[in-house]
PDB file of C-alpha atoms and ligand atoms in Angstrom:
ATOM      1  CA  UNK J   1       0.000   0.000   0.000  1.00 59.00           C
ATOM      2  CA  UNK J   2       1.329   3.467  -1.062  1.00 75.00           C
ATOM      3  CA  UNK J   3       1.549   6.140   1.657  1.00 95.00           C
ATOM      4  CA  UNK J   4      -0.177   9.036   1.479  1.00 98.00           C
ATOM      5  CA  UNK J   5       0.583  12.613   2.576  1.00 98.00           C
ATOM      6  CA  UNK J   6      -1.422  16.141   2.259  1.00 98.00           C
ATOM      7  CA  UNK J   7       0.460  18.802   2.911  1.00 98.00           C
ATOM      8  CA  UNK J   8      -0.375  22.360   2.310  1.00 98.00           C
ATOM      9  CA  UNK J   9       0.554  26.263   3.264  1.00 98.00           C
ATOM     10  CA  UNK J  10      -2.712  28.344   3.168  1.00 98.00           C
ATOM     11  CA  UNK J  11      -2.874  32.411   4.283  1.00 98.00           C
ATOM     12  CA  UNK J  12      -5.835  32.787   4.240  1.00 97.00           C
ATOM     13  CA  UNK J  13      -8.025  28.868   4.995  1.00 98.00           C
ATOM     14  CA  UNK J  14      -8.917  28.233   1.253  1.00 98.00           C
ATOM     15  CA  UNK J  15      -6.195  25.914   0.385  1.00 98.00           C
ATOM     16  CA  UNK J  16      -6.625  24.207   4.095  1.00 98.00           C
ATOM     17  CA  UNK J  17     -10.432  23.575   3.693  1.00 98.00           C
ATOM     18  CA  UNK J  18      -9.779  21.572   0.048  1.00 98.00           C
ATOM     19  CA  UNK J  19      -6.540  20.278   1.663  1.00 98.00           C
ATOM     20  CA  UNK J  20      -8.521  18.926   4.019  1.00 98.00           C
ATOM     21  CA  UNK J  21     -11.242  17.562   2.357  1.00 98.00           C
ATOM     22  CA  UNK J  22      -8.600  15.926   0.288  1.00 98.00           C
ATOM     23  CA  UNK J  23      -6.798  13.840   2.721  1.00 98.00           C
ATOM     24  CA  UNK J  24      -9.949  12.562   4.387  1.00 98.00           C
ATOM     25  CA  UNK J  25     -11.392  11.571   0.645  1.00 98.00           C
ATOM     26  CA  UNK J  26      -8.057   9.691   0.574  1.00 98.00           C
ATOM     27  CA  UNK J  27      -7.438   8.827   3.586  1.00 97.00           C
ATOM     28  CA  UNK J  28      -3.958  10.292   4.182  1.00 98.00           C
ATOM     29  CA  UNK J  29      -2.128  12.232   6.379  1.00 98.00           C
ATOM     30  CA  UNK J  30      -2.383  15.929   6.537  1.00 98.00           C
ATOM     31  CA  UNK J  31       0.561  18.257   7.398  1.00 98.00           C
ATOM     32  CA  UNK J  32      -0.087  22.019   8.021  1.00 98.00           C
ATOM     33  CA  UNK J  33       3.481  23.896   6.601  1.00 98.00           C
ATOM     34  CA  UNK J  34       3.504  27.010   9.058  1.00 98.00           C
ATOM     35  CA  UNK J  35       5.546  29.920   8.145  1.00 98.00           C
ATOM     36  CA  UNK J  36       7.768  30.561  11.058  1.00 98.00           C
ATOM     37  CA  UNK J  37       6.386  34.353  10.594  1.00 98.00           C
ATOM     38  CA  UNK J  38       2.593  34.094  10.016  1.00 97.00           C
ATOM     39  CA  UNK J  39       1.603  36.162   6.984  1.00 98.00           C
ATOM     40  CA  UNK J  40      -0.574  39.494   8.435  1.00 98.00           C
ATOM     41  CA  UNK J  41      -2.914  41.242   6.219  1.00 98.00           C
ATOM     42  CA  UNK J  42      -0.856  43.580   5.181  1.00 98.00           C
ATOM     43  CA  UNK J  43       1.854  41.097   4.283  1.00 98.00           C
ATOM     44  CA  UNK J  44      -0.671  39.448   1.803  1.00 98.00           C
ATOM     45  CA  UNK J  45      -1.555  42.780  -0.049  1.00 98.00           C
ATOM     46  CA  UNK J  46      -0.237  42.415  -3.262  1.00 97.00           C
ATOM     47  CA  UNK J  47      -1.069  46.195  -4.685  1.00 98.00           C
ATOM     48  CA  UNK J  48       1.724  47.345  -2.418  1.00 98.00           C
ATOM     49  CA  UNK J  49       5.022  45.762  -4.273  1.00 98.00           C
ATOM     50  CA  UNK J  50       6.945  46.546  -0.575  1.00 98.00           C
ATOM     51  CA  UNK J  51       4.941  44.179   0.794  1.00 98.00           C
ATOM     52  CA  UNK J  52       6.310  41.038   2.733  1.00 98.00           C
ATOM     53  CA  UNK J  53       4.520  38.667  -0.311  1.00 98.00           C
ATOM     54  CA  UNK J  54       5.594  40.959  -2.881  1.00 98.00           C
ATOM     55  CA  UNK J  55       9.091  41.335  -2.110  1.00 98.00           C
ATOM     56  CA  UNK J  56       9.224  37.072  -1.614  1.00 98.00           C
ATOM     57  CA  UNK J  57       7.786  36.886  -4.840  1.00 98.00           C
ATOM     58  CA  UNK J  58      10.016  39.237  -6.781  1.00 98.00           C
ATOM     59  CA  UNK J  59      13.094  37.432  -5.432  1.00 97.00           C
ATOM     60  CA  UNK J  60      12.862  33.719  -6.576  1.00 95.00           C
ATOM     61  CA  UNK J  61      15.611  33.063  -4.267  1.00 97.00           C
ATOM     62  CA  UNK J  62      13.620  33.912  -1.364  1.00 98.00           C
ATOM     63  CA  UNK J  63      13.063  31.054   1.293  1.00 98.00           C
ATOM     64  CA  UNK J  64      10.907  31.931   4.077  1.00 98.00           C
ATOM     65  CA  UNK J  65      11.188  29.825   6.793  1.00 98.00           C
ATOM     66  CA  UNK J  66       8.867  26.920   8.074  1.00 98.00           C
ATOM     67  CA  UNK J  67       8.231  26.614  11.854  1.00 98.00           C
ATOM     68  CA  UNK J  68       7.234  22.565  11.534  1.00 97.00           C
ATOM     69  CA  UNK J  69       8.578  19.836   9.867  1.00 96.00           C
ATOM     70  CA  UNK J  70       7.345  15.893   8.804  1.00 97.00           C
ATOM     71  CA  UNK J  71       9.317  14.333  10.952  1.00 94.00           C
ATOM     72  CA  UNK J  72       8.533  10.633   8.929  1.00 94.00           C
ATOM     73  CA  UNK J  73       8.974  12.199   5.202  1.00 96.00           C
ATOM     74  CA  UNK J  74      10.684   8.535   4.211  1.00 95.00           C
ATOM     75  CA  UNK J  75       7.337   6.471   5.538  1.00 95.00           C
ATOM     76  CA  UNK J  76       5.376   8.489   2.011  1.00 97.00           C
ATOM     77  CA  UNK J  77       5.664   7.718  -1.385  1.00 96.00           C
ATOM     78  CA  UNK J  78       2.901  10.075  -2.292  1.00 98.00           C
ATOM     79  CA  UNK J  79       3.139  14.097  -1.251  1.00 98.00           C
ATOM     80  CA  UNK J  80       0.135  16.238  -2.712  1.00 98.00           C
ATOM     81  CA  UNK J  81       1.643  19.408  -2.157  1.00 98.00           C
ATOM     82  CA  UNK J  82      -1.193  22.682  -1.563  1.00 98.00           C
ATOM     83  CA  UNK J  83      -0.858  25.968  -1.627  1.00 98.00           C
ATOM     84  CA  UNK J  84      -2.469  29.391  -2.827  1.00 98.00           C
ATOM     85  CA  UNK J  85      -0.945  30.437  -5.980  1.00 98.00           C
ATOM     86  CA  UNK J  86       0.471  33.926  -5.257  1.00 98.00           C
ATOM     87  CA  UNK J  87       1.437  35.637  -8.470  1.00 97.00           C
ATOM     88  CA  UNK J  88       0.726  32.963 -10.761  1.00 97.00           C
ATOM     89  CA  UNK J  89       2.860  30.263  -9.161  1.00 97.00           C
ATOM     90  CA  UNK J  90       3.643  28.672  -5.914  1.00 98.00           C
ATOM     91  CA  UNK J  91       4.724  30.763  -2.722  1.00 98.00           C
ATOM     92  CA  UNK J  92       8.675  30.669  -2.511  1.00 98.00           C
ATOM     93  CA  UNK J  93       7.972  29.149   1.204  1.00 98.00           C
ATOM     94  CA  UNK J  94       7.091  26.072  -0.601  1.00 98.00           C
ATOM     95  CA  UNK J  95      10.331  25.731  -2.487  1.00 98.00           C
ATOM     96  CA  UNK J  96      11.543  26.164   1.516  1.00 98.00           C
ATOM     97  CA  UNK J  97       9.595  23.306   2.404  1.00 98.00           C
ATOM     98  CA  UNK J  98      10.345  20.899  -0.275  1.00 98.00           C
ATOM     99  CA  UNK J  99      13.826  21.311   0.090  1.00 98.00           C
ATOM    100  CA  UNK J 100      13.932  20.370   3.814  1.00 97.00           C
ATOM    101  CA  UNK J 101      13.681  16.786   2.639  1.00 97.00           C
ATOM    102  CA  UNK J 102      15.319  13.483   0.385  1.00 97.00           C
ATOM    103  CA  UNK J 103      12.239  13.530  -2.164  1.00 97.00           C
ATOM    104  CA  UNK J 104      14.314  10.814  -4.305  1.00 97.00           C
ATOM    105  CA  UNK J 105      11.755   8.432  -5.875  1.00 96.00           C
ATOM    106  CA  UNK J 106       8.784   9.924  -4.096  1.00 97.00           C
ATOM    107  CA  UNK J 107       5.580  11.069  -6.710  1.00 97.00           C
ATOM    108  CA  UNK J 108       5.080  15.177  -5.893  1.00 98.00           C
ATOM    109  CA  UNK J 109       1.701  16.257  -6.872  1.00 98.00           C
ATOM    110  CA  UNK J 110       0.960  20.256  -6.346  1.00 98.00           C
ATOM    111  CA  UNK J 111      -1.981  21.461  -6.320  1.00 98.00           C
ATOM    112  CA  UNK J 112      -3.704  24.885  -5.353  1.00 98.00           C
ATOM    113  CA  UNK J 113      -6.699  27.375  -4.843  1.00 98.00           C
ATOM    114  CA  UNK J 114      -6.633  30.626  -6.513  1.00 98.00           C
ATOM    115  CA  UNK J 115      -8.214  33.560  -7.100  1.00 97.00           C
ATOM    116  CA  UNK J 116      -8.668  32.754 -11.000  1.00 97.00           C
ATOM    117  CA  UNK J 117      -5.492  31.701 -12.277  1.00 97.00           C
ATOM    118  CA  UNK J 118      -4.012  28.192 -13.088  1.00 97.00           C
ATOM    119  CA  UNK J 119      -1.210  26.568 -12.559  1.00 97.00           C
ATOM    120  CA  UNK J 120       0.667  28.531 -14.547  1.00 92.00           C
ATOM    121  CA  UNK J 121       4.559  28.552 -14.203  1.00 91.00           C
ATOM    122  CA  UNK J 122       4.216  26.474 -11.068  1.00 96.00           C
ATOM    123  CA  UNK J 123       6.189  23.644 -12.061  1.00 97.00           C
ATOM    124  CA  UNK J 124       8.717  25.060 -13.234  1.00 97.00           C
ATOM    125  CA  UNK J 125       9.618  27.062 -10.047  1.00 97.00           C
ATOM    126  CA  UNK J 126       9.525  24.235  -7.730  1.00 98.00           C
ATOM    127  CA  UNK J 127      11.325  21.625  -9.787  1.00 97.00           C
ATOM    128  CA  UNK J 128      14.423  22.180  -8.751  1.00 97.00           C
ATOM    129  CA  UNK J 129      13.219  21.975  -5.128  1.00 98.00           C
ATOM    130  CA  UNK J 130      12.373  18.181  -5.072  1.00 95.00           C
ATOM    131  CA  UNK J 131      15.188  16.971  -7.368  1.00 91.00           C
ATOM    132  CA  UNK J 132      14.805  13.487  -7.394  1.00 94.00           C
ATOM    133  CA  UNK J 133      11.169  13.173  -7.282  1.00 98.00           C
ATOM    134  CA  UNK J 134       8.772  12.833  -9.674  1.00 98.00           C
ATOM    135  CA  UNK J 135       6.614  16.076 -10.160  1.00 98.00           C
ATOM    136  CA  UNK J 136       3.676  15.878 -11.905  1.00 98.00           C
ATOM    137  CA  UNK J 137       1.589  18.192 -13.556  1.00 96.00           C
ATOM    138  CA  UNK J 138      -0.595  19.818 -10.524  1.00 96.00           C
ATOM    139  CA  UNK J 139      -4.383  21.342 -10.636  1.00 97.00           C
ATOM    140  CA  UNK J 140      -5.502  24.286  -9.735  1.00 98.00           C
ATOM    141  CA  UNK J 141      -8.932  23.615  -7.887  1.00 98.00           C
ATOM    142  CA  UNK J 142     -12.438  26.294  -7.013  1.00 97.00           C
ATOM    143  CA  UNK J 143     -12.865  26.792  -3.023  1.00 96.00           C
ATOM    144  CA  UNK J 144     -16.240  24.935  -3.329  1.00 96.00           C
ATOM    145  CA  UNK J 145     -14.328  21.714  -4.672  1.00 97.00           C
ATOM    146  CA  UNK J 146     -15.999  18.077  -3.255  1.00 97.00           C
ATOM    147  CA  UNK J 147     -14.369  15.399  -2.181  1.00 98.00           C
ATOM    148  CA  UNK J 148     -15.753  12.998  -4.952  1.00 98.00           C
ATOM    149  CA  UNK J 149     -13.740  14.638  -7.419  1.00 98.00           C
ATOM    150  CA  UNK J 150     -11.129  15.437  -5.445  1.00 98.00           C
ATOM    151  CA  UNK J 151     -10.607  11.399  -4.742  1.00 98.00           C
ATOM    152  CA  UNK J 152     -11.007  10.739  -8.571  1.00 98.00           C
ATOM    153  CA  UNK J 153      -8.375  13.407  -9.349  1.00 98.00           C
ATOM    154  CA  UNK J 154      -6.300  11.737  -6.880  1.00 97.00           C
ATOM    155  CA  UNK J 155      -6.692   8.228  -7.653  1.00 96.00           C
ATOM    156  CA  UNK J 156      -5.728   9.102 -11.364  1.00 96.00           C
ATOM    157  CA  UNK J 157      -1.790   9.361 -10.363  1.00 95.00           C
TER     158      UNK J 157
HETATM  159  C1  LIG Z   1       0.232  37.760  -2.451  1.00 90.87           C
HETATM  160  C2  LIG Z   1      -0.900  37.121  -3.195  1.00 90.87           C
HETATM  161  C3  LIG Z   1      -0.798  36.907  -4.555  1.00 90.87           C
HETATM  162  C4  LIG Z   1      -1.849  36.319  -5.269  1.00 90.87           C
HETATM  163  N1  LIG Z   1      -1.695  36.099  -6.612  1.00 90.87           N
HETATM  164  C5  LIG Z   1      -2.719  35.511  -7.300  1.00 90.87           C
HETATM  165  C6  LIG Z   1      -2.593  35.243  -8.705  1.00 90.87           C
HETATM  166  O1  LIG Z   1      -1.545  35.452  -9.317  1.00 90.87           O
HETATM  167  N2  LIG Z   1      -3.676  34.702  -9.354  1.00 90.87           N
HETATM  168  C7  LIG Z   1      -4.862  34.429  -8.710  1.00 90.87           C
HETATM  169  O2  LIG Z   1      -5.800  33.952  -9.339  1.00 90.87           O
HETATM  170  N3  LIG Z   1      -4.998  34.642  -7.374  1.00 90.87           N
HETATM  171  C8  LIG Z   1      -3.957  35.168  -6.658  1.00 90.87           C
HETATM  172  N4  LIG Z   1      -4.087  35.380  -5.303  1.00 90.87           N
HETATM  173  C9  LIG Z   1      -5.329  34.933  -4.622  1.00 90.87           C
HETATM  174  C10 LIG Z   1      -5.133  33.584  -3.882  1.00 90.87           C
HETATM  175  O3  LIG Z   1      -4.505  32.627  -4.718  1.00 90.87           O
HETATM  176  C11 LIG Z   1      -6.474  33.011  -3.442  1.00 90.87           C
HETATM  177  O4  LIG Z   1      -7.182  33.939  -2.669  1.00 90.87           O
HETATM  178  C12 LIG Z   1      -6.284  31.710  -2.655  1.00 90.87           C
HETATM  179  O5  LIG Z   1      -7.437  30.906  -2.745  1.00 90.87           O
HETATM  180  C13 LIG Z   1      -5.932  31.954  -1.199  1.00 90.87           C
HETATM  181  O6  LIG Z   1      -5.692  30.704  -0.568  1.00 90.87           O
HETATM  182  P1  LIG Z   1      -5.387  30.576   1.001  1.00 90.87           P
HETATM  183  O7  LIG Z   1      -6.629  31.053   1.727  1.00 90.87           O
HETATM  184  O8  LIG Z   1      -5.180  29.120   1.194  1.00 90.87           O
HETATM  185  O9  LIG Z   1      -4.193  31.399   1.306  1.00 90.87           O
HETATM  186  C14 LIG Z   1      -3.048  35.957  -4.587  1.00 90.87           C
HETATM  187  C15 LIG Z   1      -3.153  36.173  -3.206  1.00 90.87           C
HETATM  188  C16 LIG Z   1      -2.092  36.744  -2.506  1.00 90.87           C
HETATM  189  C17 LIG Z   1      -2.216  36.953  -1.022  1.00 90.87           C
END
């Protein structure tokens, strides 16, 4: 039996609640990645370019640090990784939390909430953060997602 894991960064509770829905439909475990620095309001607001999320953003190289870690990453073969898509790809703390770990031979499936955007550039930015793994092409899911098709979308990797 493949092992399962769910883990996902969310600001603002979108990504959590279909992160969550997610690893019940599927019966894995769910991992919360929390920024060492939570993410205020005005760190989030992206029509000011000083701030916190719009200087990350700008600087690919940014790593913002994770308070928590999966302390059993070798017991999954499976990581669907979650996360808001913040100027049309994945936050740079996820890069930060991918690298924490050996990903060699493990399947990496991302997949997000958004405002309207897809997936975008996503891959391409967090490749080189699970080297090793296999990453495969993520999905970009609607808030009001069920966990029906959730488990099919799941079940099709
Ligand atoms: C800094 C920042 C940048 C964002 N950039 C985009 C974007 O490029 N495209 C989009 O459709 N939504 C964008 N959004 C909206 C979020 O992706 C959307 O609200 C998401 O569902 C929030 O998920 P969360 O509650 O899990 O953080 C952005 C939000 C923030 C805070």
């Amino acid at each position: 039996m493949s092992k399962k894991l769910v883990a996902y960064f969310s600001a603002s509770g979108v990504t959590g609640k279909v992160a969550k829905t997610l690893a019940s439909a599927i019966h894995a475990d769910l991992f919360q990645i929390e920024p060492a620095t939570p993410y205020t309001d005005a760190d989030l607001n992206w029509n000011d370019p000083q701030s916190r999320s719009s200087v990350e953003m700008r600087d690919k190289t940014s790593r913002p640090q994770v308070k928590n870690k999966v302390e059993t990453m070798e017991d999954y073969d499976t990581i669907f990784v979650g996360f808001p898509i913040w100027w049309y790809v994945a936050p740079t703390i996820i890069n930060t939390f991918l690298e924490q770990y050996d990903l060699t031979g493990k399947k990496v499936i991302p997949f997000a909430t958004s405002g309207s955007s897809g997936m975008g550039n996503t891959n391409a930015e967090l490749r080189g953060s699970c080297s090793g793994a296999l990453l495969c092409e993520g999905q970009r899911f609607a808030s009001s997602i069920g966990a029906d098709t959730l488990k099919a979308w799941a079940d099709s990797f």
